[in-house]
Amino acid sequence: MLNKELEVTLNKVENSRRKEKPDQNNLGFGTHFTDHMFSMRWNREKGWHNAEICPYGDFTIDPAAMVFHYGQEIFEGLKAYRGAGNQPLLFRPEDNLKRLNDSALRLCMPRIPTGEILKVLKALVYLERDWIPEAEGATLYIRPTMIATEPALGLRPSEEYLFFIIMSPVGAYYAEGFNPVRIHVENTYVRAVRGGVGEAKTGGNYAASVRALVEAQEKGYTQVLWLDAIERKYIEEVGTSNIFFVIGDEIITPPLGGTILPGITRDSVLTLARDLGHKTTERPVSIDEVIEAADNGELKEIFSTGTAAVISPIGELCYNDKAIVINNGKSGELATLFFNELQDLQWGRKEDKYNWLVRVG
Ligand SMILES: *Cc1c(COP(=O)(O)O)cnc(C)c1O
């Protein structure tokens, strides 16, 4: 089924029905969508079929579709960048498609043919290239998603799926400057436990995390820092981003042990850090170690990594009502360095020595 060539139909929107482009200075995140999307269906008999690039629009889905009841859903997030000469660029898209298949395996969903979907993605981005914003730091955010569509209420893997890709022009994350955020260390709720679905990009993880986010925001914090679910001691992630610590001359990030998302930005930062000659370690970091390092002046920086913000410096942690201020609440040297390096790579302003860029058109 994965070997059969995917036939993709192109059904372009009529010119008169093209949407007006949103105000480039007021894009927000994920609120405007382009003229076209991609979708395809899966069932056991036909495998992937009805693949089409078509006008962006509603789906008709049976209310009994399994996704609505048991949450069998997975997604990805990546971006298209406007490179030199207006050439669209994608950053490590194969890694996103591969990770989608890892999530699919965990959720008992069918795998996508990554080579063919990368071709589809390039065609879709090329078709919508005018939607890639021009402003510095602005991008076209891409959201591949798969849902279980079989109408049935018994709990088992669905026999029918819908995969789609939608795209949204988004503004620069740091429209007001690369400023550190204040983070609440969560000690009531947990995000994931070993053996669960923490390493899959599946909607349920996010639904389960919103309560903690809301409570942290009510207390004036931007995000939640998750501790491990067993001992409530080891640091896992920040919201929907991976986390890095600079303690002494060591750059440390928690290991991929099944409970955290294997971030592509995390991997890119690890690669860059090693290449730049920094001592880089993947190991468990306890909140006590962070507090101690802060107390004795060894804690230099904390920052988080993810596709949306690239790098987000952390200026303050609140743990058990005690504030830990990092680097005097200012953006750290390494956070700034990785932010600039990654952006230069993503926009093709720097030699692509890791072969991370996919050029479109
Ligand atoms: C998507 C995501 C990340 C970051 O992954 P990137 O590939 O760097 O965007 C980190 N943690 C969680 C929970 C995520 O969903």
mmCIF file of C-alpha atoms and ligand atoms in Angstrom:
data_model
loop_
_atom_site.group_PDB
_atom_site.id
_atom_site.type_symbol
_atom_site.label_atom_id
_atom_site.label_comp_id
_atom_site.label_asym_id
_atom_site.label_seq_id
_atom_site.Cartn_x
_atom_site.Cartn_y
_atom_site.Cartn_z
ATOM 1 C CA MET A 1 0.000 0.000 0.000
ATOM 2 C CA LEU A 2 2.912 2.352 0.696
ATOM 3 C CA ASN A 3 4.607 1.326 -2.541
ATOM 4 C CA LYS A 4 1.766 2.255 -4.842
ATOM 5 C CA GLU A 5 2.326 5.638 -6.463
ATOM 6 C CA LEU A 6 0.085 8.323 -5.000
ATOM 7 C CA GLU A 7 -2.056 10.015 -7.645
ATOM 8 C CA VAL A 8 -2.671 13.631 -6.739
ATOM 9 C CA THR A 9 -5.413 15.721 -8.370
ATOM 10 C CA LEU A 10 -5.007 19.486 -8.608
ATOM 11 C CA ASN A 11 -8.236 21.412 -8.192
ATOM 12 C CA LYS A 12 -7.322 25.089 -8.179
ATOM 13 C CA VAL A 13 -9.472 27.783 -6.665
ATOM 14 C CA GLU A 14 -11.012 30.165 -9.209
ATOM 15 C CA ASN A 15 -9.173 33.462 -9.358
ATOM 16 C CA SER A 16 -12.301 35.371 -8.352
ATOM 17 C CA ARG A 17 -12.539 33.235 -5.207
ATOM 18 C CA ARG A 18 -9.010 33.857 -4.004
ATOM 19 C CA LYS A 19 -8.958 35.348 -0.548
ATOM 20 C CA GLU A 20 -7.666 38.806 0.141
ATOM 21 C CA LYS A 21 -4.273 38.595 1.836
ATOM 22 C CA PRO A 22 -4.423 39.580 5.512
ATOM 23 C CA ASP A 23 -2.717 42.673 6.903
ATOM 24 C CA GLN A 24 0.977 41.721 6.933
ATOM 25 C CA ASN A 25 1.554 43.685 10.128
ATOM 26 C CA ASN A 26 -1.201 41.985 12.043
ATOM 27 C CA LEU A 27 -0.971 38.300 11.170
ATOM 28 C CA GLY A 28 -1.089 36.757 14.640
ATOM 29 C CA PHE A 29 -0.592 32.991 14.800
ATOM 30 C CA GLY A 30 -2.780 30.500 12.948
ATOM 31 C CA THR A 31 -5.778 32.704 12.324
ATOM 32 C CA HIS A 32 -5.573 33.176 8.531
ATOM 33 C CA PHE A 33 -5.397 30.288 6.064
ATOM 34 C CA THR A 34 -4.273 30.129 2.444
ATOM 35 C CA ASP A 35 -6.451 29.473 -0.637
ATOM 36 C CA HIS A 36 -5.595 25.777 -0.972
ATOM 37 C CA MET A 37 -5.086 22.708 1.159
ATOM 38 C CA PHE A 38 -4.115 19.086 0.551
ATOM 39 C CA SER A 39 -6.214 16.131 1.637
ATOM 40 C CA MET A 40 -6.287 12.380 1.153
ATOM 41 C CA ARG A 41 -8.242 9.470 2.602
ATOM 42 C CA TRP A 42 -7.187 6.051 3.834
ATOM 43 C CA ASN A 43 -9.003 2.778 4.183
ATOM 44 C CA ARG A 44 -7.756 -0.783 4.414
ATOM 45 C CA GLU A 45 -8.899 -1.749 0.933
ATOM 46 C CA LYS A 46 -7.537 1.219 -1.048
ATOM 47 C CA GLY A 47 -4.735 2.490 1.184
ATOM 48 C CA TRP A 48 -4.208 6.235 0.627
ATOM 49 C CA HIS A 49 -6.547 7.541 -2.076
ATOM 50 C CA ASN A 50 -8.509 10.635 -3.202
ATOM 51 C CA ALA A 51 -5.347 12.699 -2.833
ATOM 52 C CA GLU A 52 -5.975 16.269 -3.949
ATOM 53 C CA ILE A 53 -4.754 19.794 -3.679
ATOM 54 C CA CYS A 54 -8.033 21.684 -3.534
ATOM 55 C CA PRO A 55 -9.593 24.952 -2.359
ATOM 56 C CA TYR A 56 -9.362 25.442 1.425
ATOM 57 C CA GLY A 57 -12.749 24.582 2.908
ATOM 58 C CA ASP A 58 -14.914 22.600 5.278
ATOM 59 C CA PHE A 59 -14.970 18.813 5.576
ATOM 60 C CA THR A 60 -18.139 16.814 5.968
ATOM 61 C CA ILE A 61 -17.496 14.376 8.804
ATOM 62 C CA ASP A 62 -19.900 11.942 10.435
ATOM 63 C CA PRO A 63 -20.648 12.872 14.074
ATOM 64 C CA ALA A 64 -19.761 9.291 15.012
ATOM 65 C CA ALA A 65 -16.253 9.677 13.506
ATOM 66 C CA MET A 66 -13.854 8.106 15.977
ATOM 67 C CA VAL A 67 -11.655 11.209 16.294
ATOM 68 C CA PHE A 68 -14.498 13.045 18.049
ATOM 69 C CA HIS A 69 -14.901 10.353 20.706
ATOM 70 C CA TYR A 70 -11.511 8.810 21.377
ATOM 71 C CA GLY A 71 -9.135 11.441 20.038
ATOM 72 C CA GLN A 72 -7.180 9.394 17.505
ATOM 73 C CA GLU A 73 -5.391 12.408 15.994
ATOM 74 C CA ILE A 74 -1.804 13.382 15.210
ATOM 75 C CA PHE A 75 -0.250 16.486 13.712
ATOM 76 C CA GLU A 76 2.972 18.259 12.770
ATOM 77 C CA GLY A 77 4.149 21.850 12.619
ATOM 78 C CA LEU A 78 6.759 23.295 10.263
ATOM 79 C CA LYS A 79 7.332 26.472 8.300
ATOM 80 C CA ALA A 80 8.056 27.799 4.817
ATOM 81 C CA TYR A 81 10.456 30.754 4.665
ATOM 82 C CA ARG A 82 10.828 33.378 1.924
ATOM 83 C CA GLY A 83 14.421 32.982 0.779
ATOM 84 C CA ALA A 84 16.557 35.064 -1.567
ATOM 85 C CA GLY A 85 14.868 35.799 -4.899
ATOM 86 C CA ASN A 86 11.544 34.920 -3.247
ATOM 87 C CA GLN A 87 12.347 31.215 -3.362
ATOM 88 C CA PRO A 88 10.329 29.319 -0.746
ATOM 89 C CA LEU A 89 12.456 27.270 1.654
ATOM 90 C CA LEU A 90 11.502 24.422 3.976
ATOM 91 C CA PHE A 91 13.583 23.506 7.031
ATOM 92 C CA ARG A 92 14.115 19.767 7.697
ATOM 93 C CA PRO A 93 10.624 18.820 6.392
ATOM 94 C CA GLU A 94 11.544 15.119 6.053
ATOM 95 C CA ASP A 95 12.096 15.056 9.809
ATOM 96 C CA ASN A 96 8.574 16.328 10.416
ATOM 97 C CA LEU A 97 7.071 13.715 8.091
ATOM 98 C CA LYS A 98 9.113 10.972 9.701
ATOM 99 C CA ARG A 99 8.008 12.139 13.157
ATOM 100 C CA LEU A 100 4.383 12.105 11.967
ATOM 101 C CA ASN A 101 4.877 8.438 11.096
ATOM 102 C CA ASP A 102 6.377 7.778 14.545
ATOM 103 C CA SER A 103 3.264 9.359 16.088
ATOM 104 C CA ALA A 104 1.086 7.287 13.720
ATOM 105 C CA LEU A 105 2.708 4.087 14.923
ATOM 106 C CA ARG A 106 1.993 4.950 18.580
ATOM 107 C CA LEU A 107 -1.649 5.840 17.841
ATOM 108 C CA CYS A 108 -2.298 2.787 15.592
ATOM 109 C CA MET A 109 -2.789 5.009 12.547
ATOM 110 C CA PRO A 110 -1.581 4.349 8.985
ATOM 111 C CA ARG A 111 1.788 5.716 7.922
ATOM 112 C CA ILE A 112 2.076 8.285 5.147
ATOM 113 C CA PRO A 113 4.427 7.821 2.178
ATOM 114 C CA THR A 114 6.918 10.490 3.245
ATOM 115 C CA GLY A 115 8.700 10.877 -0.117
ATOM 116 C CA GLU A 116 5.461 11.487 -1.965
ATOM 117 C CA ILE A 117 4.030 13.741 0.717
ATOM 118 C CA LEU A 118 7.195 15.851 0.606
ATOM 119 C CA LYS A 119 6.564 16.295 -3.145
ATOM 120 C CA VAL A 120 2.960 17.266 -2.398
ATOM 121 C CA LEU A 121 4.115 19.696 0.282
ATOM 122 C CA LYS A 122 6.529 21.352 -2.133
ATOM 123 C CA ALA A 123 3.803 21.630 -4.781
ATOM 124 C CA LEU A 124 1.382 23.126 -2.254
ATOM 125 C CA VAL A 125 3.933 25.639 -0.951
ATOM 126 C CA TYR A 126 4.861 26.600 -4.514
ATOM 127 C CA LEU A 127 1.205 27.104 -5.429
ATOM 128 C CA GLU A 128 0.740 29.321 -2.343
ATOM 129 C CA ARG A 129 4.124 31.072 -2.501
ATOM 130 C CA ASP A 130 2.481 34.530 -2.571
ATOM 131 C CA TRP A 131 1.156 33.764 0.917
ATOM 132 C CA ILE A 132 4.618 33.558 2.469
ATOM 133 C CA PRO A 133 4.852 36.874 4.315
ATOM 134 C CA GLU A 134 7.626 39.289 3.416
ATOM 135 C CA ALA A 135 8.151 40.920 6.804
ATOM 136 C CA GLU A 136 11.355 40.066 8.668
ATOM 137 C CA GLY A 137 10.805 36.920 10.742
ATOM 138 C CA ALA A 138 7.336 36.200 9.340
ATOM 139 C CA THR A 139 6.672 32.751 7.817
ATOM 140 C CA LEU A 140 4.060 30.428 6.391
ATOM 141 C CA TYR A 141 3.192 27.911 9.120
ATOM 142 C CA ILE A 142 2.307 24.430 7.839
ATOM 143 C CA ARG A 143 0.079 22.044 9.753
ATOM 144 C CA PRO A 144 -0.130 18.415 8.507
ATOM 145 C CA THR A 145 -2.826 16.532 10.442
ATOM 146 C CA MET A 146 -4.348 13.039 10.478
ATOM 147 C CA ILE A 147 -7.697 12.103 12.031
ATOM 148 C CA ALA A 148 -9.743 8.909 12.457
ATOM 149 C CA THR A 149 -12.942 9.265 10.435
ATOM 150 C CA GLU A 150 -14.667 5.892 10.632
ATOM 151 C CA PRO A 151 -18.152 6.349 12.137
ATOM 152 C CA ALA A 152 -18.133 3.806 14.981
ATOM 153 C CA LEU A 153 -18.338 4.059 18.752
ATOM 154 C CA GLY A 154 -16.509 0.873 19.736
ATOM 155 C CA LEU A 155 -12.968 1.427 20.994
ATOM 156 C CA ARG A 156 -10.426 0.051 18.502
ATOM 157 C CA PRO A 157 -8.277 1.572 15.753
ATOM 158 C CA SER A 158 -10.377 3.320 13.131
ATOM 159 C CA GLU A 159 -10.547 1.677 9.705
ATOM 160 C CA GLU A 160 -10.727 5.054 7.905
ATOM 161 C CA TYR A 161 -8.530 8.164 8.099
ATOM 162 C CA LEU A 162 -8.267 11.644 6.660
ATOM 163 C CA PHE A 163 -4.878 13.321 6.257
ATOM 164 C CA PHE A 164 -4.693 17.001 5.379
ATOM 165 C CA ILE A 165 -2.239 19.895 5.198
ATOM 166 C CA ILE A 166 -3.314 23.463 5.857
ATOM 167 C CA MET A 167 -1.112 26.556 5.851
ATOM 168 C CA SER A 168 -1.266 29.846 7.712
ATOM 169 C CA PRO A 169 0.799 33.041 7.299
ATOM 170 C CA VAL A 170 2.167 33.942 10.726
ATOM 171 C CA GLY A 171 3.926 37.038 11.999
ATOM 172 C CA ALA A 172 7.380 37.140 13.591
ATOM 173 C CA TYR A 173 7.100 35.565 17.031
ATOM 174 C CA TYR A 174 9.124 38.357 18.593
ATOM 175 C CA ALA A 175 7.385 41.360 17.071
ATOM 176 C CA GLU A 176 8.256 43.259 20.261
ATOM 177 C CA GLY A 177 11.830 42.018 20.541
ATOM 178 C CA PHE A 178 13.608 38.869 21.694
ATOM 179 C CA ASN A 179 12.468 39.138 25.306
ATOM 180 C CA PRO A 180 12.613 36.534 28.099
ATOM 181 C CA VAL A 181 9.435 35.052 29.502
ATOM 182 C CA ARG A 182 8.346 34.108 33.043
ATOM 183 C CA ILE A 183 7.555 30.429 33.540
ATOM 184 C CA HIS A 184 5.576 28.596 36.220
ATOM 185 C CA VAL A 185 7.048 25.280 37.389
ATOM 186 C CA GLU A 186 4.023 22.995 37.486
ATOM 187 C CA ASN A 187 3.652 20.843 40.581
ATOM 188 C CA THR A 188 -0.021 19.859 40.449
ATOM 189 C CA TYR A 189 -0.537 18.586 36.913
ATOM 190 C CA VAL A 190 1.712 16.389 34.760
ATOM 191 C CA ARG A 191 2.060 16.192 30.982
ATOM 192 C CA ALA A 192 3.230 12.676 30.254
ATOM 193 C CA VAL A 193 4.460 9.484 31.829
ATOM 194 C CA ARG A 194 6.740 6.798 30.432
ATOM 195 C CA GLY A 195 4.645 4.318 28.467
ATOM 196 C CA GLY A 196 2.096 7.032 27.629
ATOM 197 C CA VAL A 197 1.904 9.221 24.526
ATOM 198 C CA GLY A 198 4.201 12.089 25.550
ATOM 199 C CA GLU A 199 6.590 11.527 22.663
ATOM 200 C CA ALA A 200 3.797 11.593 20.061
ATOM 201 C CA LYS A 201 2.410 14.837 18.638
ATOM 202 C CA THR A 202 -1.176 13.904 19.388
ATOM 203 C CA GLY A 203 -4.002 16.279 20.297
ATOM 204 C CA GLY A 204 -4.780 14.628 23.638
ATOM 205 C CA ASN A 205 -1.460 15.776 25.098
ATOM 206 C CA TYR A 206 -2.421 19.375 24.453
ATOM 207 C CA ALA A 207 -6.035 19.038 25.619
ATOM 208 C CA ALA A 208 -4.686 17.598 28.876
ATOM 209 C CA SER A 209 -2.221 20.472 29.322
ATOM 210 C CA VAL A 210 -4.549 23.448 28.881
ATOM 211 C CA ARG A 211 -5.774 23.493 32.509
ATOM 212 C CA ALA A 212 -2.210 23.987 33.773
ATOM 213 C CA LEU A 213 -1.562 26.688 31.166
ATOM 214 C CA VAL A 214 -4.700 28.605 32.135
ATOM 215 C CA GLU A 215 -3.818 28.483 35.838
ATOM 216 C CA ALA A 216 -0.227 29.592 35.162
ATOM 217 C CA GLN A 217 -1.468 32.475 33.005
ATOM 218 C CA GLU A 218 -3.925 33.517 35.723
ATOM 219 C CA LYS A 219 -0.898 33.861 38.008
ATOM 220 C CA GLY A 220 0.853 36.042 35.413
ATOM 221 C CA TYR A 221 3.168 33.480 33.793
ATOM 222 C CA THR A 222 3.511 32.831 30.067
ATOM 223 C CA GLN A 223 3.940 29.061 30.191
ATOM 224 C CA VAL A 224 4.274 25.962 32.310
ATOM 225 C CA LEU A 225 7.460 24.022 32.984
ATOM 226 C CA TRP A 226 6.631 20.320 33.288
ATOM 227 C CA LEU A 227 8.276 18.051 35.835
ATOM 228 C CA ASP A 228 8.404 14.266 35.496
ATOM 229 C CA ALA A 229 5.197 12.539 36.538
ATOM 230 C CA ILE A 230 6.736 10.031 38.974
ATOM 231 C CA GLU A 231 9.068 11.993 41.253
ATOM 232 C CA ARG A 232 8.012 15.535 40.315
ATOM 233 C CA LYS A 233 11.692 16.291 40.293
ATOM 234 C CA TYR A 234 13.196 16.087 36.800
ATOM 235 C CA ILE A 235 12.544 18.749 34.200
ATOM 236 C CA GLU A 236 10.826 17.675 30.999
ATOM 237 C CA GLU A 237 9.640 20.494 28.725
ATOM 238 C CA VAL A 238 8.240 24.019 28.695
ATOM 239 C CA GLY A 239 4.690 24.128 27.345
ATOM 240 C CA THR A 240 5.061 22.810 23.806
ATOM 241 C CA SER A 241 8.797 23.417 23.571
ATOM 242 C CA ASN A 242 11.948 21.593 24.617
ATOM 243 C CA ILE A 243 14.222 23.139 27.238
ATOM 244 C CA PHE A 244 17.949 23.878 27.565
ATOM 245 C CA PHE A 245 20.056 24.950 30.558
ATOM 246 C CA VAL A 246 23.471 26.547 30.560
ATOM 247 C CA ILE A 247 25.121 25.592 33.856
ATOM 248 C CA GLY A 248 28.768 26.570 34.151
ATOM 249 C CA ASP A 249 30.202 25.870 30.701
ATOM 250 C CA GLU A 250 27.828 22.985 29.949
ATOM 251 C CA ILE A 251 24.736 23.122 27.725
ATOM 252 C CA ILE A 252 22.253 20.580 29.093
ATOM 253 C CA THR A 253 18.906 19.291 27.820
ATOM 254 C CA PRO A 254 16.778 16.443 29.203
ATOM 255 C CA PRO A 255 17.172 13.127 27.332
ATOM 256 C CA LEU A 256 14.487 11.697 25.027
ATOM 257 C CA GLY A 257 13.123 9.049 27.349
ATOM 258 C CA GLY A 258 9.622 8.586 25.933
ATOM 259 C CA THR A 259 7.899 11.389 27.829
ATOM 260 C CA ILE A 260 9.110 14.403 25.878
ATOM 261 C CA LEU A 261 8.652 15.381 22.268
ATOM 262 C CA PRO A 262 11.745 14.815 20.116
ATOM 263 C CA GLY A 263 11.911 18.388 18.848
ATOM 264 C CA ILE A 264 13.595 19.151 15.541
ATOM 265 C CA THR A 265 14.668 22.550 16.870
ATOM 266 C CA ARG A 266 16.124 20.738 19.912
ATOM 267 C CA ASP A 267 18.130 18.512 17.590
ATOM 268 C CA SER A 268 19.247 21.502 15.496
ATOM 269 C CA VAL A 269 20.451 23.374 18.606
ATOM 270 C CA LEU A 270 22.334 20.289 19.844
ATOM 271 C CA THR A 271 24.005 19.951 16.443
ATOM 272 C CA LEU A 272 24.956 23.645 16.260
ATOM 273 C CA ALA A 273 26.182 23.697 19.868
ATOM 274 C CA ARG A 274 28.441 20.674 19.347
ATOM 275 C CA ASP A 275 29.762 22.100 16.091
ATOM 276 C CA LEU A 276 30.561 25.411 17.754
ATOM 277 C CA GLY A 277 32.640 23.482 20.277
ATOM 278 C CA HIS A 278 30.333 23.743 23.290
ATOM 279 C CA LYS A 279 30.164 21.000 25.873
ATOM 280 C CA THR A 280 26.691 19.594 25.241
ATOM 281 C CA THR A 281 24.972 16.953 27.357
ATOM 282 C CA GLU A 282 21.643 15.142 27.197
ATOM 283 C CA ARG A 283 20.939 14.124 30.774
ATOM 284 C CA PRO A 284 18.255 14.410 33.448
ATOM 285 C CA VAL A 285 18.188 17.816 35.186
ATOM 286 C CA SER A 286 16.339 18.113 38.475
ATOM 287 C CA ILE A 287 14.636 21.294 39.619
ATOM 288 C CA ASP A 288 16.816 21.121 42.754
ATOM 289 C CA GLU A 289 19.957 21.183 40.620
ATOM 290 C CA VAL A 290 18.639 24.267 38.805
ATOM 291 C CA ILE A 291 17.856 26.048 42.097
ATOM 292 C CA GLU A 292 21.269 25.169 43.495
ATOM 293 C CA ALA A 293 23.030 26.328 40.324
ATOM 294 C CA ALA A 294 21.057 29.588 40.486
ATOM 295 C CA ASP A 295 22.011 30.077 44.155
ATOM 296 C CA ASN A 296 25.718 29.556 43.563
ATOM 297 C CA GLY A 297 25.837 31.624 40.371
ATOM 298 C CA GLU A 298 26.484 28.706 37.991
ATOM 299 C CA LEU A 299 23.133 28.954 36.192
ATOM 300 C CA LYS A 300 23.830 31.163 33.178
ATOM 301 C CA GLU A 301 20.814 30.696 30.907
ATOM 302 C CA ILE A 302 17.600 28.800 30.345
ATOM 303 C CA PHE A 303 15.849 28.798 26.987
ATOM 304 C CA SER A 304 13.237 26.747 25.189
ATOM 305 C CA THR A 305 13.214 25.557 21.572
ATOM 306 C CA GLY A 306 10.412 24.899 19.096
ATOM 307 C CA THR A 307 9.352 25.644 15.527
ATOM 308 C CA ALA A 308 6.959 28.465 16.431
ATOM 309 C CA ALA A 309 9.335 30.689 18.451
ATOM 310 C CA VAL A 310 12.641 29.040 17.404
ATOM 311 C CA ILE A 311 14.280 30.003 20.731
ATOM 312 C CA SER A 312 12.569 31.522 23.715
ATOM 313 C CA PRO A 313 14.782 32.857 26.515
ATOM 314 C CA ILE A 314 13.485 32.268 30.048
ATOM 315 C CA GLY A 315 14.042 35.121 32.493
ATOM 316 C CA GLU A 316 12.309 33.748 35.568
ATOM 317 C CA LEU A 317 11.051 30.462 36.982
ATOM 318 C CA CYS A 318 8.546 30.262 39.802
ATOM 319 C CA TYR A 319 8.764 27.065 41.873
ATOM 320 C CA ASN A 320 6.667 26.618 45.020
ATOM 321 C CA ASP A 321 6.025 30.388 45.129
ATOM 322 C CA LYS A 322 9.749 31.124 45.027
ATOM 323 C CA ALA A 323 11.123 33.134 42.084
ATOM 324 C CA ILE A 324 14.386 32.129 40.430
ATOM 325 C CA VAL A 325 15.695 34.957 38.255
ATOM 326 C CA ILE A 326 17.989 33.904 35.407
ATOM 327 C CA ASN A 327 20.658 36.150 33.881
ATOM 328 C CA ASN A 328 19.044 39.179 35.573
ATOM 329 C CA GLY A 329 15.912 38.525 33.528
ATOM 330 C CA LYS A 330 17.738 39.258 30.277
ATOM 331 C CA SER A 331 18.200 37.180 27.103
ATOM 332 C CA GLY A 332 21.339 35.079 27.341
ATOM 333 C CA GLU A 333 24.290 35.077 24.991
ATOM 334 C CA LEU A 334 23.803 31.496 23.797
ATOM 335 C CA ALA A 335 20.025 31.819 23.382
ATOM 336 C CA THR A 336 20.650 34.850 21.184
ATOM 337 C CA LEU A 337 23.420 33.080 19.260
ATOM 338 C CA PHE A 338 21.294 29.996 18.486
ATOM 339 C CA PHE A 339 18.306 32.163 17.604
ATOM 340 C CA ASN A 340 20.364 34.097 15.038
ATOM 341 C CA GLU A 341 22.206 31.031 13.707
ATOM 342 C CA LEU A 342 19.003 29.058 13.220
ATOM 343 C CA GLN A 343 17.192 31.925 11.556
ATOM 344 C CA ASP A 344 20.140 32.483 9.201
ATOM 345 C CA LEU A 345 20.015 28.791 8.256
ATOM 346 C CA GLN A 346 16.230 28.756 7.861
ATOM 347 C CA TRP A 347 16.231 31.801 5.578
ATOM 348 C CA GLY A 348 19.147 30.436 3.561
ATOM 349 C CA ARG A 349 21.456 33.285 4.600
ATOM 350 C CA LYS A 350 24.106 30.874 5.759
ATOM 351 C CA GLU A 351 25.814 27.912 4.087
ATOM 352 C CA ASP A 352 23.532 24.891 4.505
ATOM 353 C CA LYS A 353 26.265 22.535 5.615
ATOM 354 C CA TYR A 354 23.901 20.098 7.341
ATOM 355 C CA ASN A 355 21.641 19.803 4.289
ATOM 356 C CA TRP A 356 18.643 20.987 6.286
ATOM 357 C CA LEU A 357 17.055 23.185 3.616
ATOM 358 C CA VAL A 358 14.656 22.007 0.937
ATOM 359 C CA ARG A 359 14.293 24.557 -1.833
ATOM 360 C CA VAL A 360 10.892 24.858 -3.468
ATOM 361 C CA GLY A 361 10.415 25.701 -7.165
HETATM 362 C C1 LIG B 1 6.178 20.318 18.671
HETATM 363 C C2 LIG B 1 6.646 20.230 20.065
HETATM 364 C C3 LIG B 1 7.963 20.549 20.441
HETATM 365 C C4 LIG B 1 8.957 21.199 19.514
HETATM 366 O O1 LIG B 1 9.259 20.453 18.401
HETATM 367 P P1 LIG B 1 9.909 21.178 17.125
HETATM 368 O O2 LIG B 1 10.096 20.069 16.166
HETATM 369 O O3 LIG B 1 11.178 21.776 17.574
HETATM 370 O O4 LIG B 1 8.933 22.195 16.676
HETATM 371 C C5 LIG B 1 8.347 20.332 21.752
HETATM 372 N N1 LIG B 1 7.478 19.850 22.665
HETATM 373 C C6 LIG B 1 6.202 19.560 22.341
HETATM 374 C C7 LIG B 1 5.303 19.028 23.396
HETATM 375 C C8 LIG B 1 5.745 19.745 21.047
HETATM 376 O O5 LIG B 1 4.491 19.481 20.730
#
